Structure formats: C-alpha cells, structure tokens
Tab-separated table of C-alpha atoms (C1' of nucleotides) in Angstrom:
chain	number	residue	atom	x	y	z
D	1	MET	CA	36.784	116.311	-63.856
D	2	LYS	CA	39.073	116.469	-60.857
D	3	SER	CA	42.370	116.092	-62.706
D	4	PHE	CA	40.993	118.655	-65.091
D	5	PHE	CA	40.613	121.306	-62.448
D	6	SER	CA	43.924	120.585	-60.857
D	7	HIS	CA	45.557	121.132	-64.210
D	8	PHE	CA	44.046	124.581	-64.362
D	9	LYS	CA	44.759	125.729	-60.889
D	10	ILE	CA	46.798	128.722	-61.999
D	11	GLN	CA	50.167	127.282	-61.149
D	12	VAL	CA	53.070	128.851	-62.937
D	13	ASN	CA	56.107	126.714	-63.821
D	14	SER	CA	58.324	126.581	-60.738
D	15	SER	CA	61.519	127.039	-62.738
D	16	LEU	CA	60.508	130.676	-63.053
D	17	TYR	CA	60.831	131.607	-59.408
D	18	LEU	CA	63.175	130.919	-56.521
D	19	LYS	CA	60.378	131.220	-54.005
D	20	ASP	CA	56.690	131.052	-54.859
D	21	PRO	CA	55.433	134.646	-54.823
D	22	HIS	CA	51.943	133.448	-53.923
D	23	SER	CA	53.324	132.040	-50.673
D	24	SER	CA	53.733	135.387	-48.936
D	25	GLU	CA	52.398	138.893	-48.818
D	26	LEU	CA	55.665	140.386	-50.053
D	27	GLY	CA	55.658	137.937	-52.942
D	28	GLU	CA	52.186	139.056	-53.940
D	29	ARG	CA	53.153	142.713	-53.705
D	30	ILE	CA	56.111	141.976	-55.992
D	31	ILE	CA	54.066	140.394	-58.748
D	32	TYR	CA	51.044	142.675	-58.557
D	33	LYS	CA	53.087	145.850	-58.496
D	34	SER	CA	55.484	144.678	-61.187
D	35	ILE	CA	52.567	144.316	-63.620
D	36	ASN	CA	51.817	148.037	-63.324
D	37	LEU	CA	55.398	149.151	-63.201
D	38	ILE	CA	56.580	147.209	-66.269
D	39	ASP	CA	53.554	148.493	-68.137
D	40	GLU	CA	54.298	152.037	-67.059
D	41	LEU	CA	58.049	152.116	-67.660
D	42	GLY	CA	58.455	149.552	-70.404
D	43	PHE	CA	60.541	146.476	-69.635
D	44	GLU	CA	63.852	148.126	-70.580
D	45	HIS	CA	63.449	150.841	-67.979
D	46	PHE	CA	61.984	148.585	-65.306
D	47	THR	CA	64.423	147.618	-62.537
D	48	PHE	CA	64.190	145.710	-59.259
D	49	LYS	CA	65.435	148.843	-57.512
D	50	LYS	CA	62.469	150.872	-58.762
D	51	LEU	CA	60.077	148.052	-57.912
D	52	ALA	CA	61.558	147.767	-54.421
D	53	ILE	CA	60.894	151.452	-53.776
D	54	GLU	CA	57.294	151.120	-54.984
D	55	ILE	CA	56.552	148.245	-52.619
D	56	ASN	CA	58.600	149.642	-49.713
D	57	SER	CA	61.024	146.777	-49.795
D	58	THR	CA	64.549	146.173	-51.044
D	59	GLU	CA	66.238	144.784	-54.120
D	60	ALA	CA	67.736	141.965	-52.080
D	61	SER	CA	64.294	140.851	-50.944
D	62	ILE	CA	62.972	140.708	-54.507
D	63	TYR	CA	65.968	138.650	-55.546
D	64	ARG	CA	64.881	136.013	-53.077
D	65	TYR	CA	61.784	135.461	-55.227
D	66	PHE	CA	63.088	135.938	-58.761
D	67	GLU	CA	66.593	135.461	-60.052
D	68	SER	CA	66.274	138.208	-62.686
D	69	LYS	CA	63.824	140.662	-64.130
D	70	GLN	CA	63.600	138.477	-67.233
D	71	LYS	CA	62.385	135.547	-65.131
D	72	LEU	CA	59.864	137.781	-63.411
D	73	LEU	CA	58.481	138.900	-66.778
D	74	PHE	CA	58.349	135.267	-67.912
D	75	TYR	CA	56.498	134.433	-64.728
D	76	LEU	CA	53.887	137.105	-65.452
D	77	ILE	CA	53.542	136.038	-69.083
D	78	ASN	CA	53.123	132.434	-68.054
D	79	TRP	CA	50.482	133.499	-65.616
D	80	TYR	CA	48.679	135.157	-68.509
D	81	TRP	CA	49.058	132.080	-70.700
D	82	CYS	CA	47.558	130.018	-67.908
D	83	CYS	CA	44.537	132.352	-67.864
D	84	VAL	CA	44.187	131.983	-71.618
D	85	GLU	CA	44.394	128.204	-71.507
D	86	TYR	CA	41.825	128.105	-68.728
D	87	ARG	CA	39.398	130.231	-70.738
D	88	LEU	CA	40.130	128.306	-73.915
D	89	VAL	CA	39.140	125.037	-72.288
D	90	PHE	CA	36.101	126.201	-70.360
D	91	GLU	CA	34.620	128.544	-72.897
D	92	THR	CA	34.805	126.009	-75.697
D	93	ALA	CA	33.927	122.966	-73.594
D	94	ASN	CA	30.285	122.679	-74.587
D	95	ILE	CA	30.406	124.011	-78.130
D	96	SER	CA	30.005	121.100	-80.503
D	97	ASP	CA	30.432	122.902	-83.831
D	98	PRO	CA	34.169	123.192	-84.520
D	99	ARG	CA	33.683	126.435	-86.458
D	100	ALA	CA	31.946	128.035	-83.497
D	101	ARG	CA	34.714	126.702	-81.263
D	102	LEU	CA	37.349	128.216	-83.513
D	103	THR	CA	35.511	131.550	-83.533
D	104	LYS	CA	35.611	131.510	-79.754
D	105	ALA	CA	39.287	130.566	-79.733
D	106	ILE	CA	40.207	133.380	-82.122
D	107	HIS	CA	38.301	135.778	-79.921
D	108	ILE	CA	40.123	134.631	-76.802
D	109	LEU	CA	43.535	134.808	-78.471
D	110	SER	CA	43.201	138.055	-80.379
D	111	SER	CA	41.002	140.349	-78.286
D	112	ILE	CA	41.583	142.273	-75.122
D	113	PRO	CA	39.211	140.645	-72.654
D	114	ASP	CA	36.447	142.647	-71.086
D	115	GLY	CA	37.462	143.044	-67.456
D	116	ASP	CA	33.941	142.592	-66.095
D	117	SER	CA	32.365	139.900	-68.241
D	118	GLU	CA	35.268	137.844	-69.568
D	119	ALA	CA	38.384	138.027	-67.423
D	120	ILE	CA	38.770	135.163	-64.996
D	121	ASN	CA	40.529	137.322	-62.410
D	122	SER	CA	41.532	140.887	-61.690
D	123	VAL	CA	44.890	140.661	-63.412
D	124	GLU	CA	43.999	139.061	-66.725
D	125	VAL	CA	43.500	142.395	-68.494
D	126	PRO	CA	46.714	144.057	-67.269
D	127	LEU	CA	48.575	140.801	-67.907
D	128	LYS	CA	47.253	140.745	-71.473
D	129	LYS	CA	48.665	144.250	-71.989
D	130	LEU	CA	52.012	143.165	-70.627
D	131	ALA	CA	52.099	140.100	-72.845
D	132	MET	CA	51.082	142.284	-75.790
D	133	ASN	CA	53.835	144.840	-75.406
D	134	GLU	CA	56.689	143.059	-73.667
D	135	SER	CA	56.587	139.292	-74.159
D	136	ILE	CA	58.359	139.188	-77.503
D	137	LYS	CA	61.409	140.896	-75.978
D	138	VAL	CA	62.119	138.026	-73.588
D	139	MET	CA	61.139	135.382	-76.118
D	140	MET	CA	63.453	136.400	-78.939
D	141	THR	CA	66.750	136.177	-77.075
D	142	LYS	CA	69.822	133.976	-77.064
D	143	GLU	CA	68.533	132.390	-73.851
D	144	VAL	CA	65.424	130.952	-75.485
D	145	ASP	CA	66.798	127.413	-75.900
D	146	ALA	CA	67.794	127.151	-72.252
D	147	GLU	CA	64.435	128.514	-71.151
D	148	ASN	CA	62.597	126.168	-73.450
D	149	LYS	CA	64.427	123.238	-71.854
D	150	GLU	CA	63.245	124.418	-68.441
D	151	GLY	CA	59.664	124.197	-69.669
D	152	VAL	CA	58.944	127.907	-69.809
D	153	PHE	CA	57.001	127.528	-73.054
D	154	SER	CA	54.977	124.430	-72.188
D	155	VAL	CA	51.716	126.287	-71.530
D	156	TYR	CA	52.177	128.348	-74.669
D	157	LYS	CA	52.730	125.216	-76.738
D	158	SER	CA	49.719	123.602	-75.133
D	159	ILE	CA	47.543	126.561	-76.164
D	160	VAL	CA	48.764	126.344	-79.743
D	161	LYS	CA	48.124	122.599	-79.758
D	162	ARG	CA	44.545	123.000	-78.540
D	163	VAL	CA	43.677	125.451	-81.291
D	164	VAL	CA	45.500	123.365	-83.877
D	165	GLU	CA	43.220	120.468	-82.928
D	166	ILE	CA	40.143	122.551	-83.713
D	167	ILE	CA	41.641	123.578	-87.054
D	168	LYS	CA	42.303	119.952	-87.916
D	169	GLU	CA	38.646	119.143	-87.301
D	170	ILE	CA	37.627	121.879	-89.728
D	171	ASN	CA	40.234	121.258	-92.406
D	172	PRO	CA	42.499	118.275	-91.791
D	173	LYS	CA	44.356	118.927	-95.027
D	174	TYR	CA	45.519	122.428	-94.181
D	175	PRO	CA	49.335	122.134	-94.037
D	176	TYR	CA	50.269	124.977	-91.675
D	177	PRO	CA	47.955	124.897	-88.646
D	178	ASN	CA	50.695	125.534	-86.079
D	179	MET	CA	52.069	128.502	-87.988
D	180	LEU	CA	48.589	129.879	-88.409
D	181	VAL	CA	47.921	129.763	-84.674
D	182	SER	CA	51.271	131.060	-83.473
D	183	SER	CA	51.231	133.855	-86.029
D	184	LEU	CA	47.732	134.767	-84.859
D	185	ILE	CA	48.809	134.983	-81.227
D	186	GLU	CA	51.953	137.006	-81.783
D	187	GLY	CA	50.608	138.940	-84.744
D	188	SER	CA	47.538	140.170	-82.927
D	189	ASN	CA	49.693	141.563	-80.140
D	190	GLN	CA	51.877	143.363	-82.609
D	191	GLN	CA	48.987	144.717	-84.626
D	192	ARG	CA	47.568	146.266	-81.472
D	193	PHE	CA	50.897	147.898	-80.786
D	194	PHE	CA	50.956	149.207	-84.347
D	195	GLU	CA	47.380	150.502	-84.020
D	196	ALA	CA	48.457	152.572	-81.041
D	197	HIS	CA	51.814	153.816	-82.336
D	198	LEU	CA	52.166	153.242	-86.075
D	199	PRO	CA	48.588	153.301	-87.335
D	200	GLY	CA	49.764	153.691	-90.928
D	201	LEU	CA	50.770	150.036	-90.801
D	202	THR	CA	47.219	149.039	-89.911
D	203	ASN	CA	43.636	149.662	-90.973
D	204	PHE	CA	42.596	151.302	-87.764
D	205	LYS	CA	38.988	152.410	-87.421
D	206	GLU	CA	37.647	154.175	-84.379
D	207	GLY	CA	35.373	152.068	-82.256
D	208	GLN	CA	35.960	148.767	-84.030
D	209	ASP	CA	38.204	145.907	-83.088
D	210	GLN	CA	39.921	145.660	-86.437
D	211	VAL	CA	42.527	143.247	-85.102
D	212	GLU	CA	40.007	140.618	-84.082
D	213	GLN	CA	38.024	141.088	-87.291
D	214	PHE	CA	41.168	140.875	-89.402
D	215	TYR	CA	42.164	137.543	-87.909
D	216	MET	CA	38.622	136.195	-87.891
D	217	ASP	CA	38.367	136.890	-91.626
D	218	LEU	CA	41.885	135.631	-92.285
D	219	VAL	CA	41.724	132.326	-90.464
D	220	PHE	CA	38.413	131.223	-91.928
D	221	LYS	CA	39.391	132.204	-95.470
D	222	VAL	CA	42.681	130.350	-95.119
D	223	LEU	CA	40.906	127.200	-93.945
D	224	MET	CA	38.343	127.239	-96.729
D	225	ASN	CA	38.563	124.132	-98.903
D	226	GLU	CA	39.337	125.592	-102.321
A	1	MET	CA	64.589	157.908	-114.078
A	2	LYS	CA	67.081	160.150	-112.383
A	3	SER	CA	64.945	161.086	-109.396
A	4	PHE	CA	64.105	157.433	-109.184
A	5	PHE	CA	67.692	156.367	-108.734
A	6	SER	CA	68.486	159.137	-106.328
A	7	HIS	CA	65.605	157.959	-104.183
A	8	PHE	CA	67.180	154.548	-103.989
A	9	LYS	CA	70.722	155.488	-103.378
A	10	ILE	CA	70.933	153.620	-100.101
A	11	GLN	CA	70.746	156.633	-97.858
A	12	VAL	CA	69.652	155.978	-94.328
A	13	ASN	CA	67.655	158.623	-92.436
A	14	SER	CA	70.151	161.099	-90.995
A	15	SER	CA	68.343	161.342	-87.661
A	16	LEU	CA	69.827	157.920	-86.910
A	17	TYR	CA	73.458	158.959	-86.771
A	18	LEU	CA	75.499	161.839	-85.423
A	19	LYS	CA	78.084	161.462	-88.174
A	20	ASP	CA	77.518	159.527	-91.376
A	21	PRO	CA	79.311	156.185	-90.911
A	22	HIS	CA	79.822	155.917	-94.685
A	23	SER	CA	81.925	159.096	-94.583
A	24	SER	CA	84.988	157.466	-93.011
A	25	GLU	CA	86.805	154.202	-92.682
A	26	LEU	CA	86.165	154.001	-88.954
A	27	GLY	CA	82.473	154.613	-89.609
A	28	GLU	CA	82.367	151.703	-92.017
A	29	ARG	CA	84.213	149.441	-89.615
A	30	ILE	CA	81.636	150.331	-86.962
A	31	ILE	CA	78.618	149.382	-89.030
A	32	TYR	CA	80.067	146.315	-90.748
A	33	LYS	CA	81.443	144.832	-87.547
A	34	SER	CA	78.336	145.654	-85.528
A	35	ILE	CA	76.235	143.521	-87.889
A	36	ASN	CA	78.266	140.432	-86.977
A	37	LEU	CA	78.618	141.271	-83.336
A	38	ILE	CA	74.928	141.948	-82.665
A	39	ASP	CA	74.089	138.743	-84.493
A	40	GLU	CA	76.622	136.820	-82.455
A	41	LEU	CA	75.857	138.202	-78.996
A	42	GLY	CA	72.218	139.186	-79.368
A	43	PHE	CA	71.307	142.839	-78.969
A	44	GLU	CA	70.991	142.670	-75.170
A	45	HIS	CA	74.574	141.527	-74.721
A	46	PHE	CA	76.006	143.764	-77.422
A	47	THR	CA	77.840	146.850	-76.103
A	48	PHE	CA	79.871	149.663	-77.638
A	49	LYS	CA	82.774	148.605	-75.461
A	50	LYS	CA	82.831	145.125	-76.998
A	51	LEU	CA	82.449	146.597	-80.485
A	52	ALA	CA	85.291	149.045	-79.827
A	53	ILE	CA	87.615	146.189	-78.913
A	54	GLU	CA	86.665	144.269	-82.058
A	55	ILE	CA	87.479	147.198	-84.339
A	56	ASN	CA	90.530	148.359	-82.364
A	57	SER	CA	88.949	151.641	-81.462
A	58	THR	CA	87.299	153.158	-78.396
A	59	GLU	CA	83.809	153.613	-77.022
A	60	ALA	CA	84.187	157.377	-77.250
A	61	SER	CA	84.944	157.157	-80.958
A	62	ILE	CA	81.825	155.086	-81.635
A	63	TYR	CA	79.733	157.568	-79.711
A	64	ARG	CA	80.813	160.209	-82.217
A	65	TYR	CA	78.858	158.274	-84.857
A	66	PHE	CA	75.857	156.929	-82.959
A	67	GLU	CA	74.226	158.327	-79.859
A	68	SER	CA	73.206	154.897	-78.551
A	69	LYS	CA	73.251	151.250	-79.440
A	70	GLN	CA	69.515	151.472	-80.119
A	71	LYS	CA	70.112	154.104	-82.796
A	72	LEU	CA	72.855	151.980	-84.317
A	73	LEU	CA	70.499	149.013	-84.542
A	74	PHE	CA	67.826	151.248	-86.066
A	75	TYR	CA	70.396	152.448	-88.558
A	76	LEU	CA	71.181	148.881	-89.602
A	77	ILE	CA	67.517	147.940	-89.814
A	78	ASN	CA	66.796	150.991	-91.935
A	79	TRP	CA	69.646	150.016	-94.168
A	80	TYR	CA	68.002	146.636	-94.602
A	81	TRP	CA	64.614	148.221	-95.281
A	82	CYS	CA	66.250	150.360	-97.946
A	83	CYS	CA	67.598	147.189	-99.612
A	84	VAL	CA	64.132	145.667	-99.510
A	85	GLU	CA	62.480	148.724	-101.010
A	86	TYR	CA	65.077	148.846	-103.733
A	87	ARG	CA	64.476	145.225	-104.652
A	88	LEU	CA	60.729	145.628	-104.372
A	89	VAL	CA	60.742	148.415	-106.928
A	90	PHE	CA	63.231	146.981	-109.394
A	91	GLU	CA	62.193	143.365	-109.296
A	92	THR	CA	58.521	144.170	-109.820
A	93	ALA	CA	59.050	147.041	-112.275
A	94	ASN	CA	58.331	145.152	-115.465
A	95	ILE	CA	55.805	142.627	-114.263
A	96	SER	CA	52.397	143.635	-115.516
A	97	ASP	CA	50.261	140.967	-113.852
A	98	PRO	CA	49.498	142.156	-110.310
A	99	ARG	CA	49.312	138.571	-109.038
A	100	ALA	CA	52.790	137.854	-110.300
A	101	ARG	CA	53.938	141.123	-108.783
A	102	LEU	CA	52.434	140.172	-105.439
A	103	THR	CA	54.086	136.759	-105.598
A	104	LYS	CA	57.408	138.502	-106.085
A	105	ALA	CA	56.704	140.926	-103.256
A	106	ILE	CA	55.808	138.127	-100.836
A	107	HIS	CA	59.009	136.370	-101.808
A	108	ILE	CA	61.094	139.472	-101.153
A	109	LEU	CA	59.434	140.162	-97.814
A	110	SER	CA	59.257	136.653	-96.401
A	111	SER	CA	62.331	134.815	-97.648
A	112	ILE	CA	65.983	134.992	-96.758
A	113	PRO	CA	67.589	136.247	-99.959
A	114	ASP	CA	70.129	134.119	-101.756
A	115	GLY	CA	73.426	135.879	-101.242
A	116	ASP	CA	74.702	135.227	-104.737
A	117	SER	CA	71.714	135.638	-106.997
A	118	GLU	CA	69.342	137.956	-105.139
A	119	ALA	CA	71.071	140.193	-102.617
A	120	ILE	CA	71.874	143.661	-103.894
A	121	ASN	CA	75.022	143.931	-101.797
A	122	SER	CA	77.207	141.961	-99.442
A	123	VAL	CA	75.314	142.924	-96.312
A	124	GLU	CA	71.724	142.268	-97.305
A	125	VAL	CA	71.745	138.700	-96.022
A	126	PRO	CA	73.342	139.427	-92.631
A	127	LEU	CA	71.129	142.510	-92.320
A	128	LYS	CA	68.069	140.373	-92.961
A	129	LYS	CA	69.105	138.082	-90.118
A	130	LEU	CA	69.547	141.061	-87.817
A	131	ALA	CA	66.176	142.489	-88.751
A	132	MET	CA	64.659	139.048	-88.260
A	133	ASN	CA	65.945	138.479	-84.749
A	134	GLU	CA	66.441	141.928	-83.272
A	135	SER	CA	64.281	144.576	-84.924
A	136	ILE	CA	61.161	144.001	-82.887
A	137	LYS	CA	63.078	144.772	-79.688
A	138	VAL	CA	63.791	148.362	-80.684
A	139	MET	CA	60.400	148.823	-82.331
A	140	MET	CA	58.212	147.846	-79.407
A	141	THR	CA	59.494	150.348	-76.880
A	142	LYS	CA	58.245	153.455	-75.116
A	143	GLU	CA	60.462	155.520	-77.439
A	144	VAL	CA	58.580	154.484	-80.579
A	145	ASP	CA	56.496	157.649	-80.842
A	146	ALA	CA	59.519	159.932	-80.653
A	147	GLU	CA	61.384	157.818	-83.185
A	148	ASN	CA	58.401	157.777	-85.492
A	149	LYS	CA	58.332	161.581	-85.404
A	150	GLU	CA	61.976	161.635	-86.438
A	151	GLY	CA	61.063	159.617	-89.518
A	152	VAL	CA	62.713	156.367	-88.513
A	153	PHE	CA	59.809	154.350	-89.901
A	154	SER	CA	59.320	156.178	-93.192
A	155	VAL	CA	61.013	153.544	-95.361
A	156	TYR	CA	59.144	150.780	-93.564
A	157	LYS	CA	55.833	152.536	-94.144
A	158	SER	CA	56.743	153.095	-97.752
A	159	ILE	CA	57.378	149.373	-98.238
A	160	VAL	CA	54.012	148.522	-96.715
A	161	LYS	CA	52.314	151.111	-98.926
A	162	ARG	CA	53.863	149.689	-102.112
A	163	VAL	CA	52.632	146.189	-101.380
A	164	VAL	CA	49.246	147.492	-100.295
A	165	GLU	CA	48.918	149.104	-103.743
A	166	ILE	CA	49.433	145.739	-105.423
A	167	ILE	CA	46.839	144.158	-103.143
A	168	LYS	CA	44.346	146.872	-104.033
A	169	GLU	CA	44.803	146.079	-107.712
A	170	ILE	CA	44.012	142.454	-107.043
A	171	ASN	CA	41.166	142.934	-104.610
A	172	PRO	CA	40.151	146.544	-104.008
A	173	LYS	CA	37.439	145.476	-101.588
A	174	TYR	CA	39.703	143.682	-99.145
A	175	PRO	CA	39.382	145.719	-95.930
A	176	TYR	CA	42.712	144.999	-94.206
A	177	PRO	CA	45.542	145.338	-96.735
A	178	ASN	CA	47.887	147.236	-94.417
A	179	MET	CA	47.450	144.750	-91.604
A	180	LEU	CA	47.976	141.894	-94.020
A	181	VAL	CA	51.285	143.321	-95.221
A	182	SER	CA	52.684	144.406	-91.866
A	183	SER	CA	51.699	141.091	-90.286
A	184	LEU	CA	53.431	139.300	-93.153
A	185	ILE	CA	56.666	141.218	-92.652
A	186	GLU	CA	56.862	140.857	-88.888
A	187	GLY	CA	55.226	137.456	-88.789
A	188	SER	CA	57.645	135.873	-91.235
A	189	ASN	CA	60.586	137.035	-89.130
A	190	GLN	CA	59.058	135.555	-86.038
A	191	GLN	CA	58.114	132.300	-87.690
A	192	ARG	CA	61.726	131.856	-88.741
A	193	PHE	CA	62.821	132.407	-85.169
A	194	PHE	CA	60.272	129.849	-84.003
A	195	GLU	CA	61.429	127.367	-86.647
A	196	ALA	CA	64.935	127.571	-85.211
A	197	HIS	CA	64.101	127.580	-81.504
A	198	LEU	CA	60.504	126.548	-80.877
A	199	PRO	CA	59.697	124.300	-83.830
A	200	GLY	CA	56.601	122.961	-82.100
A	201	LEU	CA	54.952	126.294	-82.822
A	202	THR	CA	55.561	125.826	-86.546
A	203	ASN	CA	55.187	123.221	-89.268
A	204	PHE	CA	58.867	122.901	-89.942
A	205	LYS	CA	59.957	120.562	-92.713
A	206	GLU	CA	63.565	119.895	-93.571
A	207	GLY	CA	64.672	121.431	-96.837
A	208	GLN	CA	61.542	123.454	-97.506
A	209	ASP	CA	60.882	127.106	-96.930
A	210	GLN	CA	57.668	126.623	-95.029
A	211	VAL	CA	57.544	130.256	-93.986
A	212	GLU	CA	57.416	131.587	-97.528
A	213	GLN	CA	54.957	128.888	-98.593
A	214	PHE	CA	52.741	129.557	-95.585
A	215	TYR	CA	52.466	133.253	-96.407
A	216	MET	CA	52.123	132.666	-100.144
A	217	ASP	CA	49.169	130.382	-99.494
A	218	LEU	CA	47.734	132.662	-96.833
A	219	VAL	CA	47.836	135.952	-98.706
A	220	PHE	CA	46.291	134.626	-101.910
A	221	LYS	CA	43.534	132.760	-100.082
A	222	VAL	CA	42.739	135.843	-98.042
A	223	LEU	CA	42.471	137.981	-101.173
A	224	MET	CA	40.226	135.556	-103.009
A	225	ASN	CA	36.842	137.091	-103.839
A	226	GLU	CA	34.453	134.755	-102.032
B	1	DG	C1'	54.535	132.262	-23.888
B	2	DC	C1'	59.060	131.374	-25.449
B	3	DA	C1'	62.759	129.409	-28.337
B	4	DA	C1'	63.954	128.423	-32.794
B	5	DA	C1'	63.419	128.938	-37.422
B	6	DT	C1'	62.345	131.806	-41.105
B	7	DA	C1'	61.486	136.093	-43.603
B	8	DT	C1'	62.597	140.597	-44.346
B	9	DA	C1'	65.182	145.002	-44.013
B	10	DA	C1'	69.314	147.571	-44.100
B	11	DT	C1'	73.545	148.151	-45.734
B	12	DA	C1'	77.534	147.455	-48.402
B	13	DG	C1'	79.956	146.089	-52.204
B	14	DT	C1'	81.290	144.498	-57.215
B	15	DA	C1'	81.580	144.327	-62.106
B	16	DA	C1'	79.498	145.916	-66.081
B	17	DT	C1'	76.905	149.279	-68.732
B	18	DA	C1'	75.788	153.557	-70.918
B	19	DC	C1'	77.241	157.237	-71.331
B	20	DT	C1'	80.244	162.356	-71.063
B	21	DA	C1'	84.436	165.049	-70.890
B	22	DT	C1'	89.189	166.250	-71.653
B	23	DC	C1'	93.289	166.352	-73.933
B	24	DA	C1'	96.946	164.517	-76.787
B	25	DT	C1'	98.070	162.729	-81.189
B	26	DT	C1'	97.487	161.502	-85.813
B	27	DT	C1'	95.755	162.403	-90.461
B	28	DA	C1'	93.768	164.999	-94.150
B	29	DT	C1'	93.258	169.596	-96.662
B	30	DG	C1'	93.952	174.168	-98.444
U	1	DC	C1'	103.562	173.645	-94.028
U	2	DA	C1'	99.877	175.270	-91.083
U	3	DT	C1'	95.457	174.390	-89.638
U	4	DA	C1'	91.478	171.912	-88.906
U	5	DA	C1'	89.336	167.687	-88.253
U	6	DA	C1'	89.301	162.922	-86.781
U	7	DT	C1'	90.747	159.652	-83.682
U	8	DG	C1'	92.863	157.592	-79.525
U	9	DA	C1'	93.788	157.418	-74.680
U	10	DT	C1'	92.250	158.127	-70.409
U	11	DA	C1'	89.221	159.250	-66.782
U	12	DG	C1'	85.028	159.778	-64.634
U	13	DT	C1'	79.744	159.392	-63.376
U	14	DA	C1'	75.338	157.395	-62.526
U	15	DT	C1'	72.851	153.344	-63.034
U	16	DT	C1'	72.167	148.488	-63.376
U	17	DA	C1'	72.239	143.761	-62.109
U	18	DC	C1'	73.484	141.411	-59.140
U	19	DT	C1'	75.837	139.003	-54.238
U	20	DA	C1'	76.936	139.002	-49.405
U	21	DT	C1'	76.415	140.062	-44.528
U	22	DT	C1'	74.217	141.169	-40.560
U	23	DA	C1'	70.461	142.862	-37.860
U	24	DT	C1'	65.666	142.857	-36.906
U	25	DA	C1'	61.082	141.365	-37.314
U	26	DT	C1'	57.624	137.682	-37.713
U	27	DT	C1'	55.921	133.172	-37.667
U	28	DT	C1'	55.647	128.485	-35.895
U	29	DG	C1'	56.174	124.591	-33.079
U	30	DC	C1'	56.200	123.039	-28.512
DNA sequence: GCAAATATAATAGTAATACTATCATTTATG
DNA sequence: CATAAATGATAGTATTACTATTATATTTGC
C-alpha cells in the first residue's frame, strides 16, 4: 500500500516547471491565483503581467517558476488529472462489479465534482472548470509531440488505461475502448461548454446533468453484446 | 429548387468579413493562402504579417478584408461547414431509408473526404484539416456568445439539426440526439488529432479509418431500441 | 547573531504581435 | 479621360512574451 500512496501524492511532472511552485509561498500564490485568473479572462487574454499584478509580484518572478503561460496551464491541468486519477483509484478500489466500477468511472470523468462531498481538495472544482474550458487549446498545438516526449500526458494516458481495463472486463471484444474513453473525457468537457454557450447543440434541461446521463447511456449501450 | 440552390451557393456569413474576399483577386489570395499557412504554422503562430509576405501584400491590406485573424479562421471554418451542409443535403437527397441516410451523414461528418471523388471543390479537403485541428480554439473562447449573436454558428447548428432529424426518424424516443451529433462532429476531429499525435488514446490501426468505424458503430448501437 | 546563499522586487530592454492611420500610387469604371 | 476605388508603402502604438541586471529582502547554516 505504501508505493500506492506515494504514486498518488499529488506530484506534477517536473518538466512542467522550472521551480516547484509548492516549494514557496510565492509559488503557491502563482498557481492558486492563476486558476481564478485564467478562468476569469480566458487563456488567450491571460498574461503573466496581469497575474503578477494580482499577486503583487513581477513578471520576472513568475518566469522563475514557469517558462511560459502554456506550461503553467499544463501544470494546472496535470494537477487536475492527478486529482482524477486519485479519485478513480480510491473510489473504485472496493467495488467488485465491473459495471458498477464503470458507472463510478463515468461519473468521475464526466461530472463536475461536488465541492463538499466529492472533491479531494479545495482546487479540484476550479481545476475541473479550467480543464473543461481551456485544456484543449494547449493540447491541440504544434508543440504536442515535444510535450508528449517530456511526459506531459503520462497521467492522462494512465487514466484512459485504467478505464479501458474496466471496459475490457465488461466486454473484451469491444474494438474501440481507448477511443470511447478519450472521447468521453474530452467530449464531456465540450458538451458542458456547449450547454452554457450553444445550447442548441445539446439537449439541455434545467436541473439535470444531461452530460453525465448522455455518456452513461452511451457507454453502456455501446458495450452491450449485440 | 431555385431557393434550394440559392441557399447553398457557398456564401459565408457576412459578419465574418469587412470586405468579401471573393470580390477581388487579393481577397482570394488571402483566403486560399491562409488555409495553407494556418495549417503549416498552427493558428497560434499564424500572423497577418507572415500571410502578407506570402501573398506579396501588406498587413494593412489584409485588415481591409478581415478584422482579426480569429475572424479569418471563422470565415474558413464557416466555408467548410457550408461545404458539409451542401454535401449533406445533396448526397442524402434521394436515399429513402433513414438508416442509409444516417450512414451517409456519419460518413460525411466523420471522414476526411476523398479529394477526387467526394470533395465539392478544391479546398474542401484542406478546409477539413483546418477545421479538424484549429476550429475548437476559436470556438471555446470568451467571445463565443458575441459571435453566436452575430450568426457565426448558424450553419453549424443547421448541420446538427439536419442530422438530428434523421435520428428522430430512426428512434424518436432517443433523448440526446443533439448531443450525439455535436459530439460526433467535434469528437471525430479530436480523435484524428489523437491518432496522429497521441495514438495511445486511440485504437489506431494502419490502413483503416478507425475514427469513422468507431462512430458508425457507436451511433447505431446508441440508437438501438433496447 | 552574523555571513553567505538564496529568493524576490524593481527596472529596463528586445523582438514580435495585433492592430490603426496616412498618403501615394495603381487599377477599374462610367 | 476623369474619378473613384483598391492597393501598397510606410509609420506608429500598445501589448505581449520574454531576458537581463542589479538591488533588496529573507532564509539558513554555523
């Protein structure tokens, strides 16, 4: 159990920072404040200058922690992915029925966690919102291959792999488990964006989590054996 | 039939340009060259300055046609959406079986068209690649609500609506047709990006269009009545 | 408690970006 | 051929995404 815990100590890939932001008070101010500020401005309008003003510091100081705003966003997204993997492991650990485990996994991947009862820390919910609205912009770039080589996507891949394993228990013949999981993760983020801004592309209903229900229905139907 | 054709004369929403690029030779050089250049550099590294050099013109001249590079990209994406709607209407027009019509629609939405036999013009294929890799970056921004009000998404919504109608013929009780279609459109683009750069998230197989097959399988299973 | 190391702040500077403005020149049109 | 319209050439601004330098705090090791 020891190696298990050490794996889940929320430790973001060190290629994403120049200096560990958790190692100092300024570092913590940088990451905590950037979550709000990116959310507020949108990543395009977010700058280190604006962040520096918010935390009463300077651009130069922030650059000692992160080499670019893209890396900072990747850091935050990785932090979120670490939260998700943690929950995925612990919340499915003692469920023996693979279908119940998959239900739990779909919930974790597609819903916005309840801050009080589900989130493992105070930033999981705001991080989820960041990942939802901004992550795809730093993923779908020309730099993706270089970043992949640095290991930026290892946690993400590990999450997909874990859920794929559950799917294989339920229907080992299903030919597209990886695509099903990755399209669920990214698709649910996008559907929530659409719900908020382009509801005509969705089947929005007040007071119901249509996104989670949509994917719950979809995944189980797709895995049905004929 | 006349009003039909006039609807499909590839006419991109006029809120997207200051001066119609199809009205002059320079305008056409701008849009044709920008397709290649955005694809080559990625939208983040694409600038009007670089485009101006490529077409032997100036930044100022390009700004007479498009108020920003975002609007230019939206213009190109809308152009692509117009191609897709055109094909969607004409290629399904005389198919009576709704399942065969849906098969065709999924093909049009999820595949990369064959330049010789399928594309309706010389830019559909490069436009598809642009839409695939870059569209989400201008869609998921803080400006989306303003752009939506200007009608930038009307063709996109119309495409979704057309496919939703087919789905309703096949299974009128299915509760999430809009989400199914919009997740298919965006998801297939992303899955193709993953295939190329993060194949571990997919079920890539040499020589097969796994993306189209994945969605073909998925949509029909999801629409099955119990 | 003090020196040395380290972290941060303050400031300055650069090249590129995303524009706007002005004016001269070319090209199309009536 | 005159006039308008389109384009080119040039310049300029504010912002961005950094890098570099030096001064001032703050921490730590002895």
